[in-house]
Structure formats: C-alpha cells, structure tokens
PDB file of C-alpha atoms in Angstrom:
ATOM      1  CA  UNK A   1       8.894  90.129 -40.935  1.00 64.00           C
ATOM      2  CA  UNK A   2      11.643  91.981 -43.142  1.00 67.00           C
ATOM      3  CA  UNK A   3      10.213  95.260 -43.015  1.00 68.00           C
ATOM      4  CA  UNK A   4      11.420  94.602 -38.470  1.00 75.00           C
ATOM      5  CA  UNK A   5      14.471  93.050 -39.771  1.00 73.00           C
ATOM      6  CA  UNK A   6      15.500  95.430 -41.560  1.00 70.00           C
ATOM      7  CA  UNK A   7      14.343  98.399 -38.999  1.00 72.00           C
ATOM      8  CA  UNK A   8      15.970  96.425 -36.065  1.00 77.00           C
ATOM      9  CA  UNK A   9      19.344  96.223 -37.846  1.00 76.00           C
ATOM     10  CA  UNK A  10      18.992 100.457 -38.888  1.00 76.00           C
ATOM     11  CA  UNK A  11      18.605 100.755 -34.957  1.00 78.00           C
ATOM     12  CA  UNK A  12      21.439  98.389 -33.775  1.00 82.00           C
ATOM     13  CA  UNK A  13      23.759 100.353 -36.040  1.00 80.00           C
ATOM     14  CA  UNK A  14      22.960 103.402 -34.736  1.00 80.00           C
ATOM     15  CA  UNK A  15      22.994 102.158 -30.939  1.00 83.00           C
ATOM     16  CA  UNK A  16      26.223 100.573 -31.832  1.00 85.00           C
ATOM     17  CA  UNK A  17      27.344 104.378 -32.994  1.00 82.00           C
ATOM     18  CA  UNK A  18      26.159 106.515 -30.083  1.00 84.00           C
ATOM     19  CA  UNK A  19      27.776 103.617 -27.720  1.00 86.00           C
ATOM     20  CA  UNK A  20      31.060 104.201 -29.797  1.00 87.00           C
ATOM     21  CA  UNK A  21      30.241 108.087 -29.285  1.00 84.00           C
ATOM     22  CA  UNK A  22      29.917 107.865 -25.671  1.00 86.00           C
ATOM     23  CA  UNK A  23      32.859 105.813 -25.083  1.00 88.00           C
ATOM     24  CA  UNK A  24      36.062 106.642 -27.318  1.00 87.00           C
ATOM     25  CA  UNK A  25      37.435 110.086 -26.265  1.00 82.00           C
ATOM     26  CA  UNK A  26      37.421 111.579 -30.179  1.00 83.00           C
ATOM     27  CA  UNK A  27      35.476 114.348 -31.916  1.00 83.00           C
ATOM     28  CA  UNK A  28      33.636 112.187 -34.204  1.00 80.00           C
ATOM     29  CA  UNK A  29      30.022 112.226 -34.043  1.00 81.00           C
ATOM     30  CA  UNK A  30      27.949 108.835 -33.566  1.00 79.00           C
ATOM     31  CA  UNK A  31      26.688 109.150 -36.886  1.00 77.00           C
ATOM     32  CA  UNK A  32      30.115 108.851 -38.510  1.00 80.00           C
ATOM     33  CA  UNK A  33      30.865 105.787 -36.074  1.00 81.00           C
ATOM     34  CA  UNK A  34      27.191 104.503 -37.669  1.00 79.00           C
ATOM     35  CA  UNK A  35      28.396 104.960 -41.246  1.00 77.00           C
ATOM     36  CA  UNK A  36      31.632 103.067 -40.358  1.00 80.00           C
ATOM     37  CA  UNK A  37      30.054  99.991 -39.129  1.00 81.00           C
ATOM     38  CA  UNK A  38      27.316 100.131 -41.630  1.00 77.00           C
ATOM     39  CA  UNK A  39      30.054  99.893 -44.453  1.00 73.00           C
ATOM     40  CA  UNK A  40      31.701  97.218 -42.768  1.00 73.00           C
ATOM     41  CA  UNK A  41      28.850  95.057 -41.957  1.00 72.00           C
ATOM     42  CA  UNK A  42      28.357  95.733 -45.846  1.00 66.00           C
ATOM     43  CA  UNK A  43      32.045  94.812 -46.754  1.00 60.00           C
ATOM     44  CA  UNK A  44      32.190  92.078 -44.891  1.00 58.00           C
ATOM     45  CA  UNK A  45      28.631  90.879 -45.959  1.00 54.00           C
ATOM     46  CA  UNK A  46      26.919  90.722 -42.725  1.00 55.00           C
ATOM     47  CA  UNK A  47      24.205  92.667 -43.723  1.00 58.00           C
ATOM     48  CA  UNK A  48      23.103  92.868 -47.364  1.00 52.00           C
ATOM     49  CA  UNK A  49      21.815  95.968 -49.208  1.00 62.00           C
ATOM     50  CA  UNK A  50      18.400  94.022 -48.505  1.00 65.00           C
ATOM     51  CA  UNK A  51      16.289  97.114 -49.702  1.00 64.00           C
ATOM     52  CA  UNK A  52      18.831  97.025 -53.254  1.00 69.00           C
ATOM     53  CA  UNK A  53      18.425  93.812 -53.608  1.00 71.00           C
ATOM     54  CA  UNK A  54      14.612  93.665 -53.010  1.00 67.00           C
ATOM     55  CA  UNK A  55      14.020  96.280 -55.786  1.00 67.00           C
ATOM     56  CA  UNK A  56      16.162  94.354 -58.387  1.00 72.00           C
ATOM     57  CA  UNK A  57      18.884  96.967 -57.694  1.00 74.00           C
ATOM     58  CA  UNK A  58      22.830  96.732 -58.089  1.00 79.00           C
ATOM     59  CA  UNK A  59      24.168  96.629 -54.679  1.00 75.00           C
ATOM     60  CA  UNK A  60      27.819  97.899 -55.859  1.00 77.00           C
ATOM     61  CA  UNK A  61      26.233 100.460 -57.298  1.00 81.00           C
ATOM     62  CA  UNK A  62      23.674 101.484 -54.658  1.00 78.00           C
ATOM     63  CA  UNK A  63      26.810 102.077 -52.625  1.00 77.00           C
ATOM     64  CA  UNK A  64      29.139 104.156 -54.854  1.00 81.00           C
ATOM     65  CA  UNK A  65      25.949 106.651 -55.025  1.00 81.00           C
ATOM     66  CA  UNK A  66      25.278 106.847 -51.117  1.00 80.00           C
ATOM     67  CA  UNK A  67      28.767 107.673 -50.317  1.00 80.00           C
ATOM     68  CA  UNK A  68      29.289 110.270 -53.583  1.00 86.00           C
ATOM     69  CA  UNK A  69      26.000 111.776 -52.729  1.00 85.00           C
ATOM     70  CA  UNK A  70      27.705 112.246 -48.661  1.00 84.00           C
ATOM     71  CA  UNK A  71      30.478 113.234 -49.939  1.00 86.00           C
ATOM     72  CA  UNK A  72      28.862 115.862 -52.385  1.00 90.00           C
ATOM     73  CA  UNK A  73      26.669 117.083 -49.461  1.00 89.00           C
ATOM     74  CA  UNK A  74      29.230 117.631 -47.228  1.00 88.00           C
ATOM     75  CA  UNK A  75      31.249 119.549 -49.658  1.00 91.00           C
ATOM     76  CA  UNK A  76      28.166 121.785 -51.290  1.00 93.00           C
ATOM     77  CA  UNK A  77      25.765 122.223 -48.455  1.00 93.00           C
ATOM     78  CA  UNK A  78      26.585 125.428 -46.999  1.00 93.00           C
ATOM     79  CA  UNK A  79      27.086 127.123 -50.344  1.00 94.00           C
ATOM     80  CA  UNK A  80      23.517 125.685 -51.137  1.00 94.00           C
ATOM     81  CA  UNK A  81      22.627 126.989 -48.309  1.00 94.00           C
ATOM     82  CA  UNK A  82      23.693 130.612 -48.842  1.00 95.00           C
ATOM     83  CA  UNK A  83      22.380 129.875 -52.921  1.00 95.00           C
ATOM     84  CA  UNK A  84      18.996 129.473 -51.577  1.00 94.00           C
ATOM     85  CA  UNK A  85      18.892 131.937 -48.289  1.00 95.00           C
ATOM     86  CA  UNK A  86      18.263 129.306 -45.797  1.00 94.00           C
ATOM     87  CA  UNK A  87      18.778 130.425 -42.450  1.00 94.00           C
ATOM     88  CA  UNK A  88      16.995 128.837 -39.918  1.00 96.00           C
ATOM     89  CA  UNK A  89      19.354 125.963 -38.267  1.00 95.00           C
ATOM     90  CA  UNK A  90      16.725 123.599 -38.063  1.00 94.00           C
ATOM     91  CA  UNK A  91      15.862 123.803 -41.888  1.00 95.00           C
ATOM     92  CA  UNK A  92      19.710 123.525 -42.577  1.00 95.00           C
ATOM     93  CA  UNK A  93      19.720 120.254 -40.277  1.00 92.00           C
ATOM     94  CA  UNK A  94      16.985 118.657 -42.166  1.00 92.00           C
ATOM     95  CA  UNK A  95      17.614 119.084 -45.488  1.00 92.00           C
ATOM     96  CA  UNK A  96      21.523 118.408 -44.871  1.00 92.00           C
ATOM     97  CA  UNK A  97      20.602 115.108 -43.211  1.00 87.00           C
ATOM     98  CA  UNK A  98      18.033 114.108 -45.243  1.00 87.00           C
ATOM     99  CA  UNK A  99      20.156 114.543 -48.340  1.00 88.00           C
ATOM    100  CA  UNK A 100      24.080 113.474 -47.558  1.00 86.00           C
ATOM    101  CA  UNK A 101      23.535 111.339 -44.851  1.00 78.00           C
ATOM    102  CA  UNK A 102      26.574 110.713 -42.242  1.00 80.00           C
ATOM    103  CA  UNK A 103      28.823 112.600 -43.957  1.00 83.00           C
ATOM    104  CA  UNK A 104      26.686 115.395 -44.811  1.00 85.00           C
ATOM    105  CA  UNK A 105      25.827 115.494 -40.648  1.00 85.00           C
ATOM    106  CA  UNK A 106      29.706 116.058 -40.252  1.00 85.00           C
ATOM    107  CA  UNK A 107      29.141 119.447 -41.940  1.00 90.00           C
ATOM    108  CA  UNK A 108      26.144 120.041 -40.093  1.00 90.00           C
ATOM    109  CA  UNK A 109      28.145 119.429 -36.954  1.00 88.00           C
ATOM    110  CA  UNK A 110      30.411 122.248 -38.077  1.00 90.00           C
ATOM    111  CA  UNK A 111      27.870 124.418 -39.070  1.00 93.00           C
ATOM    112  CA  UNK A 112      26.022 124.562 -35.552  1.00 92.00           C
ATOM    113  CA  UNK A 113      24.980 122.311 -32.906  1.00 90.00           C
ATOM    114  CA  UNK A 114      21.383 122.442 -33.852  1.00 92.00           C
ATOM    115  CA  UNK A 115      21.875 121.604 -37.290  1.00 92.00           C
ATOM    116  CA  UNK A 116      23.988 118.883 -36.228  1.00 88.00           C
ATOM    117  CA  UNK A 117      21.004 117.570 -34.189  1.00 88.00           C
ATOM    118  CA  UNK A 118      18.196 117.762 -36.925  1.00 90.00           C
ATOM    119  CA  UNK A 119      20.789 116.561 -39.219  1.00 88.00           C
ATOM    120  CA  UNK A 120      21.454 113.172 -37.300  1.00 84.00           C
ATOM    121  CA  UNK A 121      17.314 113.271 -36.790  1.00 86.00           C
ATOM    122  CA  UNK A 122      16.526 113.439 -40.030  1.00 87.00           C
ATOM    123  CA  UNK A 123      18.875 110.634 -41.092  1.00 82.00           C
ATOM    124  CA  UNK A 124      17.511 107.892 -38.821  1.00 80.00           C
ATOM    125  CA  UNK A 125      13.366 109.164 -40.159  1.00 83.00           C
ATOM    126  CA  UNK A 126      14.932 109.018 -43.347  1.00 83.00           C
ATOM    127  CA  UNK A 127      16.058 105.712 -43.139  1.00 77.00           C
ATOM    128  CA  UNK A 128      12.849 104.578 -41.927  1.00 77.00           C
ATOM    129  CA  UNK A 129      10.656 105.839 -44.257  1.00 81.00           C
ATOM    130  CA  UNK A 130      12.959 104.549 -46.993  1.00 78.00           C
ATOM    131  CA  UNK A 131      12.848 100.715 -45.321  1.00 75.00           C
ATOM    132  CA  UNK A 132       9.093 100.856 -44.706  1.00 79.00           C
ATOM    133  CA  UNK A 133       8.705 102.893 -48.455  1.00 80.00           C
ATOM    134  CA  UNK A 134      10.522  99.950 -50.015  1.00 76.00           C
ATOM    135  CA  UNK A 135       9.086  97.230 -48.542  1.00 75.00           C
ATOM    136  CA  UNK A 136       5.609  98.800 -49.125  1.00 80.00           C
ATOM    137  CA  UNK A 137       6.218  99.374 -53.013  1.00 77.00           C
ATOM    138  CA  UNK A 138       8.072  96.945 -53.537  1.00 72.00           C
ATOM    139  CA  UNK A 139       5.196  94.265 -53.633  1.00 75.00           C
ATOM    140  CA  UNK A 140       3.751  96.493 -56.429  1.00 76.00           C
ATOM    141  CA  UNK A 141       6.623  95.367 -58.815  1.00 68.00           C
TER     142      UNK A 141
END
C-alpha cells in the first residue's frame, strides 16, 4: 500500500507540472514546475521524504544533496559530456536526467530537444525504480 502511495503522489506531481506547462505562457519546462511543487509540498510538509524516512535517513539532509547534485549537473553536464565523447542526444538525455534531476533537464532543454525529452523520461523511470527499489530493500533492514 505505500509502495502506490508513494508512486501515485510521484505521478500527481508531475501531472500537476505538465498542467502548469500547458497553461502559464513561460519557457519553463514541466519538470521545473514538478521540482517546484515537490519542494513545496516538502516545505510545507504535505508530503514527507517517505522513502528517507523509511531507510532511517535524514530528511534535511536527503534534500540539501538532491538539489546540490541538480545543481552540479546542470552546471557540469555538457563539459562531462565533451570529457567523455558522448554524442548521441539520447545518451546525453539519459544520463543528464538520470543524474541531476529537474534541474539537470533544464540543461538538457538547452542542449537539444531530444535530450530534453529523454532527460524528463529518465527522471520519472528514475523515480520509480528508486520508490519501488526502496520499498523492496527496505524490508531487508
């Protein structure tokens, strides 16, 4: 029952973000809109770090490395990019996504539309593998 809880709130927040998308006139994509309500349901405690707290994590912390690790992505990923001679967009997309999340996806955006697509992909498998990952292992604790 938590594993859909937790999957059903991943997809409202992204819903929420491509209805945002579709509807205010700005250049931000829906996964940015997704990151902003995801932080405020956080702030605001309407949804807990439930996968943090499950694992015995530190939910403060949990969140100071998600957004240094977007922020890190967004800044580094085409010079890691060029570093490693990745050139197909869809590789870019994946790993971008995969690895900084909404902000990283910004970049991606920038970088092409197809990497922009994977990127925003990648996040929402991402997030599901992590939510059904967790919940699996975490009963082996």
């Amino acid at each position: 029952m938590r594993l859909i809880k937790q999957c059903s709130i991943i997809f409202t927040i992204s819903f929420l973000g491509e209805f945002l998308h579709e509807f205010i006139p700005l250049p931000i994509p829906a996964s940015i809109y997704g990151l902003i309500l995801m932080f405020l349901a956080l702030h605001f405690r309407i949804v807990g770090m439930g996968v943090s707290e499950e694992l015995g994590g530190f939910v403060t912390l949990t969140v100071a490395v998600i957004i240094i690790s977007g922020v890190l992505g967004n800044v580094f990923a085409p010079a890691v990019c060029r570093l490693f001679r990745i050139k197909e967009p869809i590789a870019k997309g994946i790993a971008i996504g995969s690895a900084s999340h909404a902000i990283g996806t910004a970049k991606a955006m920038e970088m092409g539309e197809v990497e922009g697509a994977m990127s925003s992909l990648s996040i929402a498998v991402s997030g599901l593998l992590t939510v059904i990952g967790a919940s699996i292992f975490a009963s082996f604790i």
